[in-house]
mmCIF file of C-alpha atoms in Angstrom:
data_model
loop_
_atom_site.group_PDB
_atom_site.id
_atom_site.type_symbol
_atom_site.label_atom_id
_atom_site.label_comp_id
_atom_site.label_asym_id
_atom_site.label_seq_id
_atom_site.Cartn_x
_atom_site.Cartn_y
_atom_site.Cartn_z
ATOM 1 C CA MET A 1 99.831 205.324 32.903
ATOM 2 C CA ASP A 2 102.331 202.834 31.555
ATOM 3 C CA LEU A 3 102.369 203.086 27.778
ATOM 4 C CA SER A 4 105.150 200.581 27.151
ATOM 5 C CA ARG A 5 102.642 197.785 26.391
ATOM 6 C CA LEU A 6 100.979 200.079 23.871
ATOM 7 C CA GLU A 7 104.276 200.743 22.100
ATOM 8 C CA GLU A 8 104.981 197.003 21.997
ATOM 9 C CA ILE A 9 101.571 196.383 20.436
ATOM 10 C CA LEU A 10 102.088 199.128 17.863
ATOM 11 C CA ASP A 11 105.558 197.830 17.017
ATOM 12 C CA SER A 12 104.223 194.325 16.456
ATOM 13 C CA LYS A 13 101.349 195.405 14.207
ATOM 14 C CA GLY A 14 103.257 197.658 11.793
ATOM 15 C CA SER A 15 102.138 201.104 10.744
ATOM 16 C CA GLU A 16 99.507 200.237 8.139
ATOM 17 C CA THR A 17 96.131 201.862 8.673
ATOM 18 C CA PHE A 18 94.274 198.562 8.429
ATOM 19 C CA ALA A 19 96.031 197.295 11.565
ATOM 20 C CA ILE A 20 93.895 199.672 13.604
ATOM 21 C CA MET A 21 91.280 197.117 14.714
ATOM 22 C CA GLU A 22 93.893 194.621 15.798
ATOM 23 C CA VAL A 23 95.728 197.319 17.715
ATOM 24 C CA LEU A 24 92.524 198.441 19.439
ATOM 25 C CA GLN A 25 91.658 194.859 20.358
ATOM 26 C CA ASP A 26 95.115 194.247 21.824
ATOM 27 C CA VAL A 27 95.047 197.536 23.730
ATOM 28 C CA GLN A 28 91.604 196.698 25.134
ATOM 29 C CA GLU A 29 92.909 193.338 26.284
ATOM 30 C CA ALA A 30 96.135 194.672 27.767
ATOM 31 C CA TYR A 31 94.686 197.684 29.627
ATOM 32 C CA ARG A 32 91.021 196.539 29.924
ATOM 33 C CA TYR A 33 90.063 199.843 28.332
ATOM 34 C CA ILE A 34 91.231 202.300 25.681
ATOM 35 C CA SER A 35 92.472 205.517 27.174
ATOM 36 C CA GLU A 36 92.617 208.922 25.551
ATOM 37 C CA GLU A 37 96.422 208.784 25.689
ATOM 38 C CA ALA A 38 96.326 205.466 23.858
ATOM 39 C CA ILE A 39 93.973 206.775 21.178
ATOM 40 C CA VAL A 40 96.168 209.824 20.537
ATOM 41 C CA ARG A 41 99.272 207.622 20.306
ATOM 42 C CA ILE A 42 97.565 205.149 17.930
ATOM 43 C CA SER A 43 96.469 208.074 15.797
ATOM 44 C CA GLU A 44 100.060 209.335 15.557
ATOM 45 C CA ARG A 45 101.583 205.961 14.816
ATOM 46 C CA LEU A 46 99.049 204.845 12.198
ATOM 47 C CA ASP A 47 98.646 208.340 10.732
ATOM 48 C CA VAL A 48 94.857 208.331 11.195
ATOM 49 C CA PRO A 49 92.989 211.342 12.595
ATOM 50 C CA VAL A 50 92.237 211.104 16.311
ATOM 51 C CA ILE A 51 88.486 211.285 15.620
ATOM 52 C CA GLU A 52 88.632 208.135 13.453
ATOM 53 C CA VAL A 53 90.285 206.124 16.206
ATOM 54 C CA PHE A 54 87.833 207.542 18.734
ATOM 55 C CA ARG A 55 84.880 206.742 16.483
ATOM 56 C CA LEU A 56 85.953 203.128 16.130
ATOM 57 C CA ALA A 57 86.595 202.698 19.824
ATOM 58 C CA ASN A 58 83.213 204.242 20.513
ATOM 59 C CA PHE A 59 81.353 202.246 17.874
ATOM 60 C CA TYR A 60 82.189 198.711 18.923
ATOM 61 C CA LYS A 61 80.834 197.404 22.188
ATOM 62 C CA ALA A 62 83.902 195.218 22.600
ATOM 63 C CA PHE A 63 85.902 198.405 23.323
ATOM 64 C CA SER A 64 85.543 200.401 26.478
ATOM 65 C CA LEU A 65 86.612 204.026 26.896
ATOM 66 C CA THR A 66 86.461 203.817 30.670
ATOM 67 C CA PRO A 67 88.414 201.273 32.749
ATOM 68 C CA ARG A 68 86.656 197.925 33.072
ATOM 69 C CA GLY A 69 86.846 195.836 36.182
ATOM 70 C CA ARG A 70 89.106 192.799 36.580
ATOM 71 C CA HIS A 71 86.122 190.589 35.869
ATOM 72 C CA LEU A 72 83.647 191.188 33.059
ATOM 73 C CA ILE A 73 80.154 189.805 33.573
ATOM 74 C CA THR A 74 77.926 189.822 30.516
ATOM 75 C CA VAL A 75 74.270 188.986 31.012
ATOM 76 C CA CYS A 76 72.479 188.105 27.797
ATOM 77 C CA ALA A 77 69.224 190.035 27.430
ATOM 78 C CA GLY A 78 68.251 188.565 24.088
ATOM 79 C CA THR A 79 64.736 187.336 23.420
ATOM 80 C CA ALA A 80 65.338 183.696 24.392
ATOM 81 C CA CYS A 81 67.271 184.620 27.508
ATOM 82 C CA HIS A 82 64.719 187.262 28.417
ATOM 83 C CA VAL A 83 61.924 184.744 28.246
ATOM 84 C CA GLN A 84 63.957 182.331 30.352
ATOM 85 C CA GLY A 85 64.441 184.852 33.121
ATOM 86 C CA ALA A 86 67.416 187.055 32.180
ATOM 87 C CA PRO A 87 65.909 190.153 33.892
ATOM 88 C CA ARG A 88 65.945 188.328 37.264
ATOM 89 C CA LEU A 89 69.536 187.237 36.660
ATOM 90 C CA LEU A 90 70.563 190.798 35.879
ATOM 91 C CA ASP A 91 68.781 192.105 38.983
ATOM 92 C CA THR A 92 70.554 189.506 41.090
ATOM 93 C CA VAL A 93 73.965 190.407 39.707
ATOM 94 C CA LEU A 94 73.387 194.140 40.044
ATOM 95 C CA ALA A 95 72.075 193.806 43.611
ATOM 96 C CA LEU A 96 74.979 191.554 44.658
ATOM 97 C CA LEU A 97 77.583 193.874 43.221
ATOM 98 C CA ASN A 98 75.710 197.100 43.918
ATOM 99 C CA THR A 99 76.309 198.547 40.439
ATOM 100 C CA LYS A 100 74.498 199.414 37.229
ATOM 101 C CA PRO A 101 74.651 197.895 33.736
ATOM 102 C CA GLY A 102 77.744 199.158 31.900
ATOM 103 C CA GLU A 103 79.345 200.315 35.124
ATOM 104 C CA THR A 104 82.184 199.031 37.245
ATOM 105 C CA THR A 105 82.063 198.317 40.976
ATOM 106 C CA ALA A 106 83.820 200.816 43.265
ATOM 107 C CA ASP A 107 86.616 198.342 44.083
ATOM 108 C CA GLY A 108 87.309 197.821 40.351
ATOM 109 C CA ALA A 109 86.626 194.122 40.582
ATOM 110 C CA PHE A 110 83.532 193.676 38.376
ATOM 111 C CA THR A 111 82.007 195.284 35.303
ATOM 112 C CA VAL A 112 78.470 194.237 34.443
ATOM 113 C CA GLU A 113 77.221 194.539 30.888
ATOM 114 C CA THR A 114 74.193 193.329 28.962
ATOM 115 C CA VAL A 115 74.274 192.027 25.429
ATOM 116 C CA ASN A 116 71.374 191.586 23.013
ATOM 117 C CA CYS A 117 72.202 188.067 21.844
ATOM 118 C CA LEU A 118 75.153 185.714 22.086
ATOM 119 C CA GLY A 119 73.840 183.249 19.517
ATOM 120 C CA ALA A 120 73.549 180.549 22.162
ATOM 121 C CA CYS A 121 69.799 180.697 22.613
ATOM 122 C CA ALA A 122 69.509 176.947 23.244
ATOM 123 C CA LEU A 123 71.543 177.495 26.409
ATOM 124 C CA ALA A 124 69.310 180.353 27.626
ATOM 125 C CA PRO A 125 69.618 182.118 29.892
ATOM 126 C CA VAL A 126 73.337 182.671 29.373
ATOM 127 C CA VAL A 127 75.827 184.596 31.480
ATOM 128 C CA VAL A 128 79.418 185.113 30.348
ATOM 129 C CA ILE A 129 82.022 185.632 33.010
ATOM 130 C CA ASP A 130 85.518 186.516 31.820
ATOM 131 C CA GLY A 131 84.881 184.918 28.427
ATOM 132 C CA LYS A 132 83.458 181.678 29.793
ATOM 133 C CA TYR A 133 79.833 180.836 28.966
ATOM 134 C CA TYR A 134 77.541 179.625 31.725
ATOM 135 C CA ASP A 135 74.306 178.056 30.455
ATOM 136 C CA HIS A 136 70.854 177.650 31.972
ATOM 137 C CA MET A 137 71.616 180.126 34.711
ATOM 138 C CA THR A 138 69.472 180.812 37.734
ATOM 139 C CA PRO A 139 69.850 183.593 40.319
ATOM 140 C CA GLY A 140 71.192 181.004 42.763
ATOM 141 C CA LYS A 141 73.831 179.675 40.322
ATOM 142 C CA VAL A 142 74.961 183.222 39.475
ATOM 143 C CA ARG A 143 75.246 184.083 43.153
ATOM 144 C CA ALA A 144 77.428 180.981 43.729
ATOM 145 C CA LEU A 145 79.635 181.831 40.745
ATOM 146 C CA LEU A 146 80.175 185.403 41.922
ATOM 147 C CA GLU A 147 80.989 184.200 45.434
ATOM 148 C CA ASP A 148 83.530 181.779 43.988
ATOM 149 C CA ILE A 149 85.230 184.595 42.075
ATOM 150 C CA ARG A 150 85.290 186.819 45.154
ATOM 151 C CA PHE A 151 86.749 183.964 47.208
ATOM 152 C CA GLU A 152 89.452 183.255 44.620
ATOM 153 C CA ASP A 153 90.322 186.971 44.457
ATOM 154 C CA GLU A 154 90.687 187.091 48.226
ATOM 155 C CA LEU A 155 92.925 184.008 48.179
ATOM 156 C CA ALA A 156 95.098 185.597 45.496
ATOM 157 C CA GLU A 157 95.291 188.788 47.535
ATOM 158 C CA ASP A 158 96.261 186.886 50.669
ATOM 159 C CA GLU A 159 98.956 185.031 48.753
ATOM 160 C CA ASP A 160 100.294 188.341 47.485
ATOM 161 C CA GLU A 161 100.358 189.678 51.029
ATOM 162 C CA GLU A 162 102.096 186.562 52.286
ATOM 163 C CA GLU A 163 104.710 186.893 49.601
ATOM 164 C CA VAL A 164 105.308 190.505 50.520
ATOM 165 C CA GLU A 165 105.581 189.516 54.164
ATOM 166 C CA ALA A 166 107.933 186.661 53.380
ATOM 167 C CA GLU A 167 110.160 189.000 51.408
ATOM 168 C CA ALA A 168 110.132 191.529 54.224
ATOM 169 C CA ASN A 169 111.108 188.843 56.746
ATOM 170 C CA ALA A 170 113.883 187.461 54.566
ATOM 171 C CA MET B 1 91.579 211.472 -19.776
ATOM 172 C CA PRO B 2 87.923 210.526 -19.230
ATOM 173 C CA GLU B 3 85.916 210.043 -22.375
ATOM 174 C CA PRO B 4 83.327 212.634 -23.344
ATOM 175 C CA ILE B 5 79.834 211.085 -23.176
ATOM 176 C CA THR B 6 76.197 212.119 -23.381
ATOM 177 C CA ILE B 7 73.675 211.529 -20.592
ATOM 178 C CA PHE B 8 69.994 212.416 -20.560
ATOM 179 C CA VAL B 9 68.586 214.247 -17.554
ATOM 180 C CA ASP B 10 64.851 214.941 -17.762
ATOM 181 C CA ASP B 11 65.102 214.203 -21.536
ATOM 182 C CA ILE B 12 67.748 216.871 -22.043
ATOM 183 C CA ALA B 13 71.041 215.702 -23.533
ATOM 184 C CA ILE B 14 74.053 216.752 -21.469
ATOM 185 C CA GLU B 15 77.658 216.529 -22.556
ATOM 186 C CA THR B 16 79.865 215.333 -19.750
ATOM 187 C CA THR B 17 82.689 212.928 -19.075
ATOM 188 C CA GLU B 18 82.667 209.252 -18.166
ATOM 189 C CA GLY B 19 82.424 208.815 -14.413
ATOM 190 C CA ALA B 20 81.504 212.447 -13.773
ATOM 191 C CA ASN B 21 79.164 213.326 -10.936
ATOM 192 C CA VAL B 22 75.614 213.408 -12.360
ATOM 193 C CA LEU B 23 74.418 216.095 -9.957
ATOM 194 C CA ASP B 24 77.316 218.363 -10.860
ATOM 195 C CA ALA B 25 76.807 217.738 -14.604
ATOM 196 C CA ALA B 26 73.086 218.540 -14.351
ATOM 197 C CA LEU B 27 73.672 221.721 -12.355
ATOM 198 C CA ARG B 28 76.288 222.889 -14.853
ATOM 199 C CA ALA B 29 73.836 222.237 -17.665
ATOM 200 C CA GLY B 30 71.235 224.370 -15.888
ATOM 201 C CA ILE B 31 69.024 221.540 -14.612
ATOM 202 C CA CYS B 32 68.330 222.333 -11.019
ATOM 203 C CA ILE B 33 68.271 219.161 -8.934
ATOM 204 C CA PRO B 34 67.527 220.176 -5.342
ATOM 205 C CA ASN B 35 70.333 219.082 -3.050
ATOM 206 C CA LEU B 36 71.562 219.674 0.429
ATOM 207 C CA CYS B 37 74.635 217.853 1.627
ATOM 208 C CA TYR B 38 76.538 218.249 -1.623
ATOM 209 C CA LEU B 39 79.632 220.459 -1.520
ATOM 210 C CA PRO B 40 81.481 220.830 -4.847
ATOM 211 C CA GLU B 41 84.875 220.992 -3.153
ATOM 212 C CA VAL B 42 84.624 217.713 -1.241
ATOM 213 C CA THR B 43 83.934 214.047 -1.970
ATOM 214 C CA PRO B 44 80.147 213.514 -2.199
ATOM 215 C CA THR B 45 78.680 211.208 0.423
ATOM 216 C CA GLY B 46 74.993 211.031 -0.570
ATOM 217 C CA ALA B 47 74.026 211.564 3.093
ATOM 218 C CA CYS B 48 70.907 213.706 2.788
ATOM 219 C CA ARG B 49 69.263 211.978 -0.216
ATOM 220 C CA VAL B 50 67.587 215.228 -1.322
ATOM 221 C CA CYS B 51 69.192 214.974 -4.772
ATOM 222 C CA ILE B 52 67.421 211.643 -5.326
ATOM 223 C CA VAL B 53 66.814 210.732 -9.001
ATOM 224 C CA GLU B 54 65.555 207.797 -11.043
ATOM 225 C CA VAL B 55 68.070 206.055 -13.286
ATOM 226 C CA GLU B 56 66.974 203.808 -16.088
ATOM 227 C CA ARG B 57 69.186 200.853 -16.753
ATOM 228 C CA HIS B 58 68.312 197.873 -18.949
ATOM 229 C CA GLY B 59 64.661 198.941 -18.904
ATOM 230 C CA ARG B 60 64.516 199.051 -15.120
ATOM 231 C CA THR B 61 64.458 202.150 -13.000
ATOM 232 C CA LYS B 62 66.264 202.590 -9.733
ATOM 233 C CA MET B 63 66.234 205.487 -7.299
ATOM 234 C CA THR B 64 69.587 206.762 -6.138
ATOM 235 C CA ALA B 65 71.293 209.963 -5.053
ATOM 236 C CA ALA B 66 72.566 212.008 -8.019
ATOM 237 C CA CYS B 67 75.638 213.279 -6.176
ATOM 238 C CA THR B 68 77.135 209.799 -5.830
ATOM 239 C CA LEU B 69 76.003 208.621 -9.245
ATOM 240 C CA GLU B 70 78.684 208.282 -11.892
ATOM 241 C CA ALA B 71 77.748 209.233 -15.440
ATOM 242 C CA ARG B 72 77.809 206.497 -18.102
ATOM 243 C CA GLU B 73 77.254 206.796 -21.827
ATOM 244 C CA GLY B 74 73.572 207.093 -22.696
ATOM 245 C CA MET B 75 72.445 207.123 -19.074
ATOM 246 C CA ILE B 76 68.825 208.128 -18.608
ATOM 247 C CA VAL B 77 68.163 210.122 -15.446
ATOM 248 C CA ARG B 78 64.836 211.545 -14.300
ATOM 249 C CA ALA B 79 65.139 214.224 -11.617
ATOM 250 C CA HIS B 80 61.577 215.513 -11.619
ATOM 251 C CA SER B 81 59.319 212.546 -12.359
ATOM 252 C CA GLU B 82 56.308 211.992 -10.111
ATOM 253 C CA PRO B 83 57.872 209.124 -8.080
ATOM 254 C CA VAL B 84 61.062 211.137 -7.596
ATOM 255 C CA LEU B 85 59.193 214.227 -6.454
ATOM 256 C CA ARG B 86 57.129 212.150 -4.065
ATOM 257 C CA ALA B 87 60.257 210.533 -2.615
ATOM 258 C CA ARG B 88 62.064 213.860 -2.370
ATOM 259 C CA ARG B 89 59.163 215.518 -0.561
ATOM 260 C CA ASN B 90 59.106 212.668 1.910
ATOM 261 C CA ILE B 91 62.845 213.001 2.485
ATOM 262 C CA VAL B 92 62.525 216.741 3.108
ATOM 263 C CA GLU B 93 59.681 216.025 5.536
ATOM 264 C CA LEU B 94 61.923 213.675 7.453
ATOM 265 C CA LEU B 95 64.722 216.198 7.478
ATOM 266 C CA LEU B 96 62.368 218.944 8.655
ATOM 267 C CA ALA B 97 61.216 216.772 11.539
ATOM 268 C CA GLU B 98 64.837 216.608 12.699
ATOM 269 C CA ALA B 99 65.462 220.343 12.429
ATOM 270 C CA PRO B 100 62.272 222.337 11.920
ATOM 271 C CA GLU B 101 63.968 225.645 12.736
ATOM 272 C CA SER B 102 66.412 225.564 9.835
ATOM 273 C CA PRO B 103 65.667 228.391 7.387
ATOM 274 C CA VAL B 104 67.432 226.514 4.632
ATOM 275 C CA LEU B 105 65.257 223.439 5.122
ATOM 276 C CA GLN B 106 62.158 225.588 5.316
ATOM 277 C CA ALA B 107 63.118 227.205 1.984
ATOM 278 C CA LEU B 108 63.741 223.782 0.473
ATOM 279 C CA ALA B 109 60.364 222.561 1.725
ATOM 280 C CA GLU B 110 58.656 225.612 0.283
ATOM 281 C CA ARG B 111 60.231 225.052 -3.077
ATOM 282 C CA LEU B 112 59.092 221.413 -3.112
ATOM 283 C CA SER B 113 55.574 222.325 -1.882
ATOM 284 C CA VAL B 114 55.989 220.421 1.345
ATOM 285 C CA THR B 115 53.387 221.996 3.581
ATOM 286 C CA ASP B 116 52.925 219.437 6.294
ATOM 287 C CA VAL B 117 55.323 217.243 8.268
ATOM 288 C CA ARG B 118 53.714 213.947 9.123
ATOM 289 C CA TYR B 119 56.537 212.886 11.413
ATOM 290 C CA SER B 120 56.887 213.854 15.036
ATOM 291 C CA ARG B 121 59.260 216.764 15.562
ATOM 292 C CA ARG B 122 62.546 215.727 16.995
ATOM 293 C CA ASP B 123 64.217 219.130 17.169
ATOM 294 C CA ARG B 124 67.706 217.753 17.098
ATOM 295 C CA ASP B 125 69.027 220.758 15.202
ATOM 296 C CA CYS B 126 71.209 218.440 13.176
ATOM 297 C CA ILE B 127 70.255 216.441 10.124
ATOM 298 C CA LEU B 128 73.523 214.453 10.016
ATOM 299 C CA CYS B 129 74.251 215.706 6.487
ATOM 300 C CA GLY B 130 77.958 215.534 7.254
ATOM 301 C CA ARG B 131 78.867 218.825 5.576
ATOM 302 C CA CYS B 132 80.756 219.891 8.710
ATOM 303 C CA VAL B 133 82.674 216.608 8.868
ATOM 304 C CA ALA B 134 83.582 216.805 5.199
ATOM 305 C CA ALA B 135 84.635 220.476 5.495
ATOM 306 C CA CYS B 136 86.783 219.639 8.503
ATOM 307 C CA ALA B 137 88.508 216.736 6.749
ATOM 308 C CA GLU B 138 88.790 218.024 3.185
ATOM 309 C CA VAL B 139 88.623 221.836 3.273
ATOM 310 C CA ALA B 140 90.340 222.644 6.575
ATOM 311 C CA LYS B 141 92.397 219.414 6.354
ATOM 312 C CA GLN B 142 92.007 219.038 10.124
ATOM 313 C CA GLY B 143 90.037 215.821 10.468
ATOM 314 C CA SER B 144 88.875 216.859 13.921
ATOM 315 C CA LEU B 145 85.141 216.397 13.549
ATOM 316 C CA GLY B 146 83.479 213.090 12.935
ATOM 317 C CA MET B 147 80.222 211.183 13.239
ATOM 318 C CA ILE B 148 80.134 209.304 16.529
ATOM 319 C CA GLY B 149 77.818 206.526 17.656
ATOM 320 C CA ARG B 150 75.470 204.368 15.699
ATOM 321 C CA GLY B 151 71.814 204.223 14.787
ATOM 322 C CA ALA B 152 69.631 206.739 16.524
ATOM 323 C CA ASN B 153 72.601 207.854 18.628
ATOM 324 C CA ARG B 154 74.668 209.019 15.674
ATOM 325 C CA HIS B 155 75.837 212.565 16.162
ATOM 326 C CA LYS B 156 78.686 214.829 15.156
ATOM 327 C CA GLY B 157 81.435 215.467 17.641
ATOM 328 C CA LEU B 158 85.065 216.000 18.514
ATOM 329 C CA PRO B 159 87.256 213.245 19.983
ATOM 330 C CA PHE B 160 86.253 212.823 23.637
ATOM 331 C CA TYR B 161 83.983 215.826 23.108
ATOM 332 C CA LYS B 162 86.950 218.074 23.930
ATOM 333 C CA GLU B 163 87.283 221.489 22.345
ATOM 334 C CA GLU B 164 91.110 221.223 22.420
ATOM 335 C CA TYR B 165 90.932 218.983 19.328
ATOM 336 C CA CYS B 166 89.340 221.793 17.295
ATOM 337 C CA THR B 167 91.362 224.590 15.705
ATOM 338 C CA GLN B 168 88.331 226.921 15.607
ATOM 339 C CA CYS B 169 88.753 227.492 11.868
ATOM 340 C CA ASN B 170 84.967 227.692 11.448
ATOM 341 C CA GLU B 171 84.960 225.904 8.060
ATOM 342 C CA CYS B 172 82.305 223.555 9.486
ATOM 343 C CA HIS B 173 80.169 226.331 10.917
ATOM 344 C CA ASP B 174 80.182 228.196 7.607
ATOM 345 C CA ARG B 175 78.710 225.187 5.806
ATOM 346 C CA CYS B 176 76.116 223.983 8.289
ATOM 347 C CA PRO B 177 72.616 224.123 6.785
ATOM 348 C CA LEU B 178 71.306 225.093 10.189
ATOM 349 C CA GLU B 179 73.596 228.078 10.445
ATOM 350 C CA LEU B 180 73.038 229.324 6.941
ATOM 351 C CA SER B 181 70.084 231.340 5.867
ATOM 352 C CA PRO B 182 68.789 231.575 2.318
ATOM 353 C CA SER B 183 68.515 234.827 0.407
ATOM 354 C CA GLY B 184 69.476 238.252 1.547
ATOM 355 C CA ARG B 185 73.225 238.040 1.398
ATOM 356 C CA ARG B 186 73.712 238.453 -2.302
ATOM 357 C CA GLY B 187 70.213 239.284 -3.413
ATOM 358 C CA ASP B 188 70.946 237.940 -6.873
ATOM 359 C CA HIS B 189 68.759 235.583 -8.794
ATOM 360 C CA CYS B 190 69.916 232.044 -9.219
ATOM 361 C CA GLY B 191 71.420 231.564 -12.623
ATOM 362 C CA VAL B 192 70.193 228.010 -12.735
ATOM 363 C CA CYS B 193 66.639 227.879 -11.454
ATOM 364 C CA GLY B 194 65.870 231.596 -11.358
ATOM 365 C CA SER B 195 64.871 231.726 -7.715
ATOM 366 C CA GLU B 196 65.938 234.546 -5.448
ATOM 367 C CA LEU B 197 67.857 232.402 -3.073
ATOM 368 C CA SER B 198 71.397 232.935 -4.310
ATOM 369 C CA MET B 199 73.778 233.293 -1.421
ATOM 370 C CA ASN B 200 76.939 231.548 -2.516
ATOM 371 C CA ASP B 201 79.972 233.809 -2.638
ATOM 372 C CA ALA B 202 82.352 231.201 -4.004
ATOM 373 C CA ILE B 203 80.122 230.091 -6.858
ATOM 374 C CA PRO B 204 78.056 233.118 -7.881
ATOM 375 C CA ASP B 205 74.573 232.928 -9.290
ATOM 376 C CA ILE B 206 73.715 229.516 -7.917
ATOM 377 C CA CYS B 207 71.053 229.316 -5.255
ATOM 378 C CA GLU B 208 71.180 227.327 -2.066
ATOM 379 C CA ASP B 209 68.922 224.676 -3.515
ATOM 380 C CA CYS B 210 71.526 223.871 -6.118
ATOM 381 C CA VAL B 211 74.732 224.289 -4.229
ATOM 382 C CA LEU B 212 73.831 224.903 -0.678
ATOM 383 C CA SER B 213 76.436 227.047 0.953
#
């Protein structure tokens, strides 16, 4: 695992203990999860026992201790969303991606999570995909959104392959 | 230098210092406030609530844990009033439901005349008193153990649940109320409450109800 990004983050945040949350947030963003190596290194640099860093990373739902997929899909399961059909949305997403809540698809593309409320009950049911909120969702709309993401991913992959081929030809 | 002050515990005047730990002051003065998570050598956390007392301030009473209560001049503390005893029995019932097999908790229940547990047994064999965590951080100076998770999922553990983070010093094990058993080891009578539960080698003549260890 490449820890250079981690060192950059630690260098930028200084060595004060209170920087720990910012460091964890940046590490989560950069690596899409917080690895054991990262936790041990943060513990050394900030002079905080390993267990304290682990506890924090474990406590907050925003942090993941296992690698998350390239796309994070959060289905709100709060009361308002539940009433408006969130369980059907979740079933649709899980069936489409063949995964379970909190788990990542085998190809590492998607992680599906549920959340208890996003504070956007007027927009219920809400699904968040990669930080973007989608309101008044239906199973059909979710299916279309996921297909769009898959399509875009494939395009990006094809472009990568073309670039590699172009380089090889040149 | 903290100022010498007088506090009143169960109507008995106790000389202590400003900001001193009320539980510690009472125990030193021979007033036995039952307690569980308190360890004299580490920072009190007030986790178990067994040492609950009533404090009177400006004519109002408030229930709080004695181990985290700082003494103030003229403070009035009641450790054995009817509401306190009722609350304490309830707390011990709750603790017993978590770990019914603990001999120490059974002894504590017996002493407080708790005969029935109205809560469903959970048999977790841990009451989250945090003595192990405190011993790890402050006695062994390891800081390996910690409380992980939140709410009902809170539990003690090592980072990533890996044994390699533990130095096997056993300071935690030696202080766990589920590992300890009352009476038998020393056989002495408690110098504070007179019960036959004394088992503390470090602080002789104090029973496990006073300074559980």
